Tab-separated table of C-alpha atoms in Angstrom:
chain	number	residue	atom	x	y	z
A	5	UNK	CA	78.608	92.962	86.667
A	6	UNK	CA	78.957	91.148	90.072
A	7	UNK	CA	77.068	88.163	91.313
A	8	UNK	CA	77.417	86.602	94.745
A	9	UNK	CA	75.694	83.331	95.565
A	10	UNK	CA	75.859	79.837	96.655
A	11	UNK	CA	76.834	77.312	93.908
A	12	UNK	CA	73.476	75.506	93.860
A	13	UNK	CA	71.472	78.681	93.298
A	14	UNK	CA	73.816	80.006	90.686
A	15	UNK	CA	73.601	76.746	88.752
A	16	UNK	CA	69.845	76.861	88.817
A	17	UNK	CA	69.890	80.320	87.247
A	18	UNK	CA	72.208	78.895	84.572
A	19	UNK	CA	70.001	75.931	83.885
A	20	UNK	CA	66.794	78.067	83.462
A	21	UNK	CA	68.550	80.509	81.242
A	22	UNK	CA	68.434	83.480	83.505
A	23	UNK	CA	72.183	83.667	83.782
A	24	UNK	CA	74.831	83.202	81.082
A	25	UNK	CA	78.444	82.418	82.267
A	26	UNK	CA	80.240	82.750	78.872
A	27	UNK	CA	81.163	86.354	79.518
A	28	UNK	CA	82.451	85.850	83.021
A	29	UNK	CA	86.191	86.789	83.384
A	30	UNK	CA	86.843	86.261	87.052
A	31	UNK	CA	85.585	83.851	89.699
A	32	UNK	CA	86.056	83.947	93.461
A	33	UNK	CA	85.641	81.015	95.814
A	34	UNK	CA	85.465	81.986	99.419
A	35	UNK	CA	86.058	79.144	102.059
A	36	UNK	CA	86.633	76.706	99.216
A	37	UNK	CA	87.140	73.659	101.411
A	38	UNK	CA	83.941	74.563	103.368
A	39	UNK	CA	81.969	74.762	100.096
A	40	UNK	CA	83.178	71.216	99.129
A	41	UNK	CA	82.461	69.842	102.591
A	42	UNK	CA	78.924	71.227	102.244
A	43	UNK	CA	78.529	69.019	99.117
A	44	UNK	CA	78.878	71.649	96.392
A	45	UNK	CA	81.756	69.875	94.456
A	46	UNK	CA	79.584	68.625	91.548
A	47	UNK	CA	77.722	71.983	91.239
A	48	UNK	CA	81.101	73.796	91.064
A	49	UNK	CA	82.449	71.405	88.458
A	50	UNK	CA	79.353	71.999	86.250
A	51	UNK	CA	79.641	75.821	86.735
A	52	UNK	CA	83.376	75.729	85.731
A	53	UNK	CA	82.481	73.781	82.606
A	54	UNK	CA	80.427	76.825	81.503
A	55	UNK	CA	83.249	79.289	82.080
A	56	UNK	CA	85.130	79.695	78.715
A	57	UNK	CA	86.796	83.130	79.088
A	58	UNK	CA	88.120	83.066	82.623
A	59	UNK	CA	91.359	85.120	83.149
A	60	UNK	CA	91.574	84.915	87.013
A	61	UNK	CA	90.472	82.544	89.691
A	62	UNK	CA	90.757	83.631	93.378
A	63	UNK	CA	90.444	80.862	95.979
A	64	UNK	CA	90.468	81.510	99.669
A	65	UNK	CA	90.760	78.736	102.149
A	66	UNK	CA	92.818	78.081	105.289
A	67	UNK	CA	93.446	74.547	104.050
A	68	UNK	CA	93.335	72.875	100.648
A	69	UNK	CA	92.015	69.323	100.565
A	70	UNK	CA	92.572	66.847	97.672
A	71	UNK	CA	88.988	67.467	96.349
A	72	UNK	CA	89.539	71.285	96.324
A	73	UNK	CA	92.915	70.896	94.476
A	74	UNK	CA	91.200	68.526	91.840
A	75	UNK	CA	88.528	71.219	91.265
A	76	UNK	CA	91.133	73.923	90.856
A	77	UNK	CA	93.185	71.831	88.424
A	78	UNK	CA	90.202	71.953	86.081
A	79	UNK	CA	90.657	75.673	85.605
A	80	UNK	CA	94.008	76.582	86.850
A	81	UNK	CA	96.119	75.444	83.926
A	82	UNK	CA	98.932	77.790	84.607
A	83	UNK	CA	99.193	76.309	88.151
A	84	UNK	CA	99.661	79.714	89.680
A	85	UNK	CA	99.203	80.023	93.448
A	86	UNK	CA	99.944	82.523	96.193
A	87	UNK	CA	100.317	81.210	99.739
A	88	UNK	CA	99.838	83.708	102.550
A	89	UNK	CA	101.164	82.130	105.769
A	90	UNK	CA	99.889	84.201	108.633
A	91	UNK	CA	100.904	83.415	112.150
A	92	UNK	CA	98.316	80.862	113.166
A	93	UNK	CA	97.608	81.842	116.743
A	94	UNK	CA	94.603	81.798	119.110
A	95	UNK	CA	93.598	85.038	120.723
A	96	UNK	CA	94.778	85.416	124.299
A	97	UNK	CA	91.184	86.023	125.443
A	98	UNK	CA	90.387	82.347	124.934
A	99	UNK	CA	91.215	80.014	127.762
A	100	UNK	CA	92.098	76.393	126.828
A	101	UNK	CA	91.484	73.623	129.298
A	102	UNK	CA	91.448	69.864	129.018
A	103	UNK	CA	89.810	67.175	131.079
A	104	UNK	CA	91.963	63.910	131.312
A	105	UNK	CA	90.138	60.535	131.062
A	106	UNK	CA	91.653	57.123	131.495
A	107	UNK	CA	89.100	55.374	129.176
A	108	UNK	CA	86.867	56.347	126.329
A	109	UNK	CA	83.943	55.027	128.309
A	110	UNK	CA	84.370	58.045	130.606
A	111	UNK	CA	83.819	60.523	127.744
A	112	UNK	CA	80.047	60.762	128.140
A	113	UNK	CA	80.047	61.052	131.937
A	114	UNK	CA	82.847	63.664	131.799
A	115	UNK	CA	80.750	65.676	129.255
A	116	UNK	CA	77.683	65.660	131.565
A	117	UNK	CA	79.859	66.801	134.479
A	118	UNK	CA	81.217	69.670	132.484
A	119	UNK	CA	77.670	70.738	131.369
A	120	UNK	CA	76.469	70.553	134.864
A	121	UNK	CA	79.089	73.096	135.988
A	122	UNK	CA	78.827	75.672	133.192
A	123	UNK	CA	76.207	78.162	132.342
A	124	UNK	CA	76.819	79.162	128.747
A	125	UNK	CA	74.983	81.687	126.720
A	126	UNK	CA	75.723	79.565	123.654
A	127	UNK	CA	77.956	76.546	123.412
A	128	UNK	CA	79.067	74.220	120.586
A	129	UNK	CA	80.005	70.614	121.259
A	130	UNK	CA	82.236	69.299	118.488
A	131	UNK	CA	82.463	65.719	117.383
A	132	UNK	CA	84.828	64.193	114.774
A	133	UNK	CA	82.313	62.283	112.713
A	134	UNK	CA	78.697	62.511	111.636
A	135	UNK	CA	77.989	59.123	113.349
A	136	UNK	CA	79.404	60.416	116.602
A	137	UNK	CA	77.379	63.625	116.226
A	138	UNK	CA	74.051	61.754	115.730
A	139	UNK	CA	74.813	59.513	118.739
A	140	UNK	CA	75.670	62.412	121.027
A	141	UNK	CA	72.713	64.509	120.042
A	142	UNK	CA	70.414	61.545	120.979
A	143	UNK	CA	72.352	60.998	124.153
A	144	UNK	CA	71.954	64.545	125.373
A	145	UNK	CA	68.292	64.574	124.419
A	146	UNK	CA	67.805	61.435	126.512
A	147	UNK	CA	69.270	63.411	129.428
A	148	UNK	CA	66.713	66.161	128.926
A	149	UNK	CA	69.283	68.726	127.766
A	150	UNK	CA	68.138	71.254	125.178
A	151	UNK	CA	70.296	70.700	122.146
A	152	UNK	CA	70.364	71.049	118.326
A	153	UNK	CA	72.691	69.295	115.811
A	154	UNK	CA	74.571	70.241	112.689
A	155	UNK	CA	76.225	67.724	110.302
A	156	UNK	CA	76.473	66.880	106.684
A	157	UNK	CA	73.583	64.457	106.466
A	158	UNK	CA	71.003	67.094	107.427
A	159	UNK	CA	68.848	68.510	104.707
A	160	UNK	CA	69.702	72.191	103.848
A	161	UNK	CA	66.330	73.407	105.135
A	162	UNK	CA	66.826	71.572	108.463
A	163	UNK	CA	70.380	72.813	108.770
A	164	UNK	CA	69.186	76.357	108.174
A	165	UNK	CA	66.413	75.989	110.838
A	166	UNK	CA	68.878	74.645	113.384
A	167	UNK	CA	71.337	77.453	112.851
A	168	UNK	CA	68.498	80.011	113.055
A	169	UNK	CA	67.280	78.506	116.310
A	170	UNK	CA	70.793	78.448	117.749
A	171	UNK	CA	71.504	81.933	116.633
A	172	UNK	CA	68.379	83.245	118.319
A	173	UNK	CA	69.583	81.572	121.533
A	174	UNK	CA	66.357	79.509	121.820
A	175	UNK	CA	68.605	76.443	122.421
A	176	UNK	CA	71.920	76.859	124.222
A	177	UNK	CA	73.745	73.784	122.902
A	178	UNK	CA	74.669	72.747	119.414
A	179	UNK	CA	76.332	69.375	118.623
A	180	UNK	CA	78.246	69.730	115.433
A	181	UNK	CA	81.043	68.195	113.223
A	182	UNK	CA	83.763	70.391	111.780
A	183	UNK	CA	81.164	71.522	109.238
A	184	UNK	CA	80.323	74.204	111.871
A	185	UNK	CA	84.008	74.913	112.493
A	186	UNK	CA	84.264	77.221	109.480
A	187	UNK	CA	81.899	79.855	108.081
A	188	UNK	CA	79.558	79.842	111.186
A	189	UNK	CA	79.788	83.380	112.568
A	190	UNK	CA	77.456	83.562	115.538
A	191	UNK	CA	77.769	86.146	118.292
A	192	UNK	CA	77.471	84.979	121.879
A	193	UNK	CA	79.170	81.648	121.739
A	194	UNK	CA	80.858	81.524	125.248
A	195	UNK	CA	81.966	77.890	125.312
A	196	UNK	CA	83.463	75.281	122.970
A	197	UNK	CA	83.570	71.718	124.104
A	198	UNK	CA	85.685	69.138	122.189
A	199	UNK	CA	83.922	65.874	122.818
A	200	UNK	CA	86.535	64.369	120.419
A	201	UNK	CA	89.681	66.075	119.371
A	202	UNK	CA	89.910	67.332	115.743
A	203	UNK	CA	92.559	65.688	113.436
A	204	UNK	CA	94.833	68.650	113.133
A	205	UNK	CA	95.704	72.019	114.625
A	206	UNK	CA	93.972	74.028	111.948
A	207	UNK	CA	90.665	72.428	112.685
A	208	UNK	CA	91.298	73.097	116.397
A	209	UNK	CA	91.899	76.776	115.466
A	210	UNK	CA	88.714	77.024	113.521
A	211	UNK	CA	86.731	75.326	116.320
A	212	UNK	CA	88.201	77.551	118.987
A	213	UNK	CA	87.634	80.598	116.783
A	214	UNK	CA	83.869	80.255	117.158
A	215	UNK	CA	84.200	81.857	120.669
A	216	UNK	CA	86.077	84.909	121.848
A	217	UNK	CA	84.558	87.170	119.178
A	218	UNK	CA	84.718	90.983	119.359
A	219	UNK	CA	87.221	90.912	122.293
A	220	UNK	CA	84.927	88.879	124.530
A	221	UNK	CA	86.322	86.022	126.556
A	222	UNK	CA	85.911	82.436	125.545
A	223	UNK	CA	86.366	78.944	126.967
A	224	UNK	CA	87.503	75.883	125.131
A	225	UNK	CA	87.267	72.508	126.942
A	226	UNK	CA	88.658	69.354	125.453
A	227	UNK	CA	87.997	65.755	126.785
A	228	UNK	CA	91.272	63.828	126.329
A	229	UNK	CA	92.543	60.327	126.715
A	230	UNK	CA	96.258	59.843	126.746
A	231	UNK	CA	96.670	59.806	123.002
A	232	UNK	CA	94.476	62.897	122.610
A	233	UNK	CA	96.432	64.696	125.181
A	234	UNK	CA	99.669	64.249	123.433
A	235	UNK	CA	98.220	65.625	120.137
A	236	UNK	CA	96.488	68.518	121.950
A	237	UNK	CA	99.746	69.583	123.452
A	238	UNK	CA	101.226	69.526	120.020
A	239	UNK	CA	98.466	71.804	118.782
A	240	UNK	CA	99.187	74.094	121.682
A	241	UNK	CA	102.787	74.147	120.697
A	242	UNK	CA	102.088	74.932	117.004
A	243	UNK	CA	99.383	77.570	117.729
A	244	UNK	CA	101.199	79.076	120.591
A	245	UNK	CA	98.535	78.989	123.265
A	246	UNK	CA	98.647	78.113	126.940
A	247	UNK	CA	97.016	74.722	127.762
A	248	UNK	CA	96.137	73.529	131.259
A	249	UNK	CA	94.622	70.406	132.760
A	250	UNK	CA	91.272	70.873	134.586
A	251	UNK	CA	89.353	69.260	137.339
A	252	UNK	CA	85.979	69.717	139.077
A	253	UNK	CA	86.564	70.647	142.701
A	254	UNK	CA	84.162	72.261	145.167
A	255	UNK	CA	81.506	72.386	142.503
A	256	UNK	CA	83.809	74.425	140.286
A	257	UNK	CA	85.947	73.843	137.166
A	258	UNK	CA	89.506	74.633	138.225
A	259	UNK	CA	92.941	74.389	136.763
A	260	UNK	CA	94.856	71.374	138.122
A	261	UNK	CA	98.372	72.686	138.855
A	262	UNK	CA	99.734	69.322	139.953
A	263	UNK	CA	98.731	67.312	136.934
A	264	UNK	CA	101.752	66.079	134.965
A	265	UNK	CA	100.276	64.189	132.108
A	266	UNK	CA	101.785	62.852	128.905
A	267	UNK	CA	104.445	64.191	126.578
A	268	UNK	CA	103.741	66.241	123.473
A	269	UNK	CA	103.383	64.078	120.349
A	270	UNK	CA	105.914	65.398	117.793
A	271	UNK	CA	107.029	63.981	114.402
A	272	UNK	CA	110.749	63.848	113.513
A	273	UNK	CA	110.860	67.362	112.001
A	274	UNK	CA	108.981	68.821	114.987
A	275	UNK	CA	111.331	67.059	117.442
A	276	UNK	CA	114.374	68.632	115.678
A	277	UNK	CA	112.733	72.126	115.781
A	278	UNK	CA	111.703	71.625	119.445
A	279	UNK	CA	115.252	70.594	120.366
A	280	UNK	CA	116.602	73.777	118.714
A	281	UNK	CA	113.990	75.901	120.618
A	282	UNK	CA	114.080	74.232	124.005
A	283	UNK	CA	117.622	73.258	124.223
A	284	UNK	CA	119.267	76.520	123.058
A	285	UNK	CA	120.088	77.856	126.526
A	286	UNK	CA	121.729	74.505	127.393
A	287	UNK	CA	123.666	74.527	124.126
A	288	UNK	CA	124.831	77.996	124.704
A	289	UNK	CA	126.119	77.063	128.154
A	290	UNK	CA	127.915	74.066	126.625
A	291	UNK	CA	129.566	76.284	123.982
A	292	UNK	CA	130.571	78.822	126.587
A	293	UNK	CA	132.292	76.052	128.657
A	294	UNK	CA	134.007	74.734	125.514
A	295	UNK	CA	135.315	78.223	124.627
A	296	UNK	CA	136.601	78.705	128.145
A	297	UNK	CA	138.438	75.394	128.151
A	298	UNK	CA	140.021	76.249	124.770
A	299	UNK	CA	141.137	79.636	126.077
A	300	UNK	CA	142.695	78.012	129.124
A	301	UNK	CA	144.692	75.625	126.977
A	302	UNK	CA	146.044	78.543	124.901
C-alpha cells in the first residue's frame, strides 16, 4: 500500500514489470527541488506519465524552482497550492562570522588561515559552482589537507562513498556545492565555511542548518569581499541572526568590534520596510513634537 524510494529505483521497478502505477492514488515528493538538483527530473516526468488515477499530490520544498514548477504543472491541473511560511530563522546556538577581504585573490589564503586556526570534528566548505568545487578540492589536496568533495558531476556510487567516509569522520573536510545544503543530515558537523556566498538567504539557511544540530553549538564562517558583505548583511537582516566581522589575532579567531564595513544591500521594497522598522522611534519623536506645536497654537 505504501512505497518509499528514490525516483530512479522506482522507475526500474516499473520498467521490469515489478511495480504497476495505474492504481496509485497519491504521490508525495519530499525535498522536491533537491530531487531535481540531483538529476531526477526526467525520471519523475516518466513516473508521472504512468500515473492515471492520481487524486492528490503533496510536494514539500523550502523553495520551488522553475524546473520543479514545470514538473508540477504536468499533474497539478487544478493548480492548488498551500504555502506555509514559517519564520525563517537560524538557531541562536549558531555563531555567524565573516572574514573581510579586499580582493578575490585573497580568498584561498584566507581559507587556509581559517583552517589553520580551527579544529573541527567535521566541516563543510561550500562553493557556489561545480567548477569552483573541483578547483578548491584539488587546491586543498595540494596543500596536504584531508578533504572529500560532493557535487553534481560525481557518479552516484562515488557520491555515496564520499558521504559515507565523511559521515564516519574518516576525513574532516568536505568541499561541496549547495547540493549538500539540503537533505544531508550528518551528526557532528561543527563548522560551515562559505568559501563563496550563496545566491540567496534560503540557501544560506540550508548551509548553516547543517551544523548546530541537537542543541549543539555551531560556527559559520563566510569569506566576503565588499559585494558579498552587503548581501550577507541582507541575509542576516532577513533571517534575524547576529553577524560579526572576524579577524585572526594572537593565533585565535576573534570578533573584530572596530570593523565598520559596508552597508546592507537592500532592494526598493526592503529599503521601505527597513525605513519603517529602523526609523520608527525617530518618526514617533517627530509626531510628538508636531502634536505639541499644534496644541501650543490652539
